[in-house]
Amino acid sequence: MHHFHYKKNELHCEEVPLQKIAEEVGTPTYVYSSATFGRHFRVFDAAFQGISHLTCFAMKTNSNIALLRAVSKWGGGVDIVSGGELFRALTAGVPAHRIVYSGVGKTEAEMEYALRSDILLFNVESADELLTLANVAKRIGQRAPVAIRVNPDINPKTHPYISTGLKKSKFGIQIKESLKLYEASKKYDSLIIRGVSCHIGSQITQLKPFIDTVRRLRDFVQLLKQKGFDIQYIDLGGGLGIPYKNETPPSPAQYAGALKKELKDMRITLLLEPGRVIAGNAGILLTRLLYRKKQGNKNFVIVDAAMNDLIRPALYGSYHEILPVKKRGGRKERVNVVGPVCESADFFAENRPLPVLPANELLSIMSAGAYGFTMASNYNSRLRAAEVLVHGNEFYVVRQREEYKDLLKGEHVPKFLV
């Protein structure tokens, strides 16, 4: 369920007309529903009642500090993959003991920052990283809490770019080989082995890959315990999909039920890293139709948002529903919805049936709350969009639209060119 709906043929976010947001904030603008975001988080978290767990929102999907603050207030944690994400999380008020640090390329500076912040867990992804973390922790006189990310070679049956648990993936360590790394960790007094980590991919719409994964992890944890490791956490990552078009992913209750059944006799805390399933349908990208253009037998609708604002269609060929802010009946036409960027891949929809729309019409690109603004760029020196959070009948600008001067921040002309 989400809170984007038509009232008197005008699309609203909760009780606020999107037309009003466009008039006051401009376009393109990301609009988030706090009611939807909150409901999704609470439903997901509540599904795991009865077992020890911590829901760590995957902030790679949406790192606006207003949303992170909400997660923190609801008792959640966050999954981070960079020092910048750690800074955002701490700034938003997320307690460090609810922060899990994933990612294959942590620098020494980032490790030190996280150690001094006293985070819950490092998910280590290679032997080199383990050694580096041990040395950094020893240098500053601390002990690093560690889980090793294992790669179970499970096919999540999703887009290859977001499959992360196969043998060919850059992520994790083959589950059989990881045992050697666990044994090697014993020689480092600056490390504390706390758990096992895994993440097989994103936008997964079937239960079987998750069940297969947790069974492999369960057996592996039992082996580790037999070898004397005090395993307190299983970090199962995220990956639960959402409906963009006709997908029918498991509900959080079905997902949790399957996992709880497999883990019912284990004395561990389950760490979960949902992202898309919380944020995806909680946000839209609001854009304005600039021009119409006919090219041969193709009709183009040119809008003021572009692939630099929402790259998923260009990068993955992803589907996002597109709705006119003013509901229209009558004749439909097949159009390509494209942006102003100088790339042929700059599109949001191809050969999509939409009502015949005049210039200046507002459109809502749906299911854009995850991997939207976080993947935005300034390509073509375009300003990044504003972000708005709606709460009931009020809305708040939670990120101002960039100005031209922001494009030059940090740049300088050397003296020989003056």
XYZ file of N, CA and C in Angstrom, residues 48 51-56 214 217 232-237 255-256 259-260 263 268-272:
75
model
N 9.141 -9.884 11.999
C 10.188 -10.689 12.633
C 10.039 -10.741 14.149
N 11.681 -13.373 17.250
C 13.105 -13.739 17.229
C 13.931 -12.477 17.420
N 15.112 -12.641 17.957
C 16.016 -11.504 18.140
C 16.466 -11.005 16.763
N 16.248 -9.726 16.489
C 16.605 -9.199 15.170
C 16.827 -7.693 15.244
N 17.482 -7.169 14.236
C 17.646 -5.732 14.054
C 17.460 -5.426 12.581
N 16.528 -4.519 12.294
C 16.271 -4.115 10.914
C 17.138 -2.918 10.583
N 18.129 -3.119 9.721
C 19.083 -2.077 9.334
C 18.754 -1.610 7.921
N 19.614 -19.169 3.545
C 19.615 -19.250 5.006
C 19.927 -20.674 5.469
N 23.665 -20.891 5.323
C 24.248 -20.118 6.418
C 24.049 -20.823 7.755
N 27.272 -14.593 17.036
C 26.106 -13.940 17.634
C 25.126 -13.420 16.594
N 25.619 -13.170 15.360
C 24.783 -12.549 14.334
C 24.836 -13.335 13.024
N 23.684 -13.459 12.402
C 23.607 -13.807 10.989
C 23.042 -12.588 10.276
N 23.823 -12.019 9.376
C 23.374 -10.876 8.581
C 22.965 -11.413 7.221
N 21.663 -11.413 6.977
C 21.140 -11.993 5.740
C 21.046 -10.979 4.609
N 21.437 -9.724 4.880
C 21.358 -8.703 3.842
C 19.914 -8.332 3.552
N 8.013 -13.649 3.821
C 9.480 -13.668 3.866
C 9.955 -13.999 5.273
N 9.424 -13.280 6.262
C 9.835 -13.502 7.643
C 9.448 -14.899 8.119
N 11.949 -17.459 6.901
C 13.258 -17.367 7.556
C 13.172 -17.829 9.010
N 12.124 -17.423 9.698
C 11.967 -17.800 11.113
C 11.851 -19.314 11.259
N 15.309 -20.770 11.166
C 16.235 -20.339 12.215
C 15.669 -20.536 13.615
N 20.756 -16.856 17.890
C 21.496 -15.782 17.217
C 20.566 -14.579 17.065
N 21.161 -13.442 16.730
C 20.392 -12.256 16.348
C 20.464 -12.136 14.837
N 19.310 -11.997 14.222
C 19.239 -11.871 12.767
C 19.327 -10.398 12.393
N 20.283 -10.064 11.546
C 20.403 -8.717 10.998
C 19.812 -8.714 9.595
N 18.969 -7.740 9.326
C 18.294 -7.637 8.035
C 18.572 -6.268 7.451
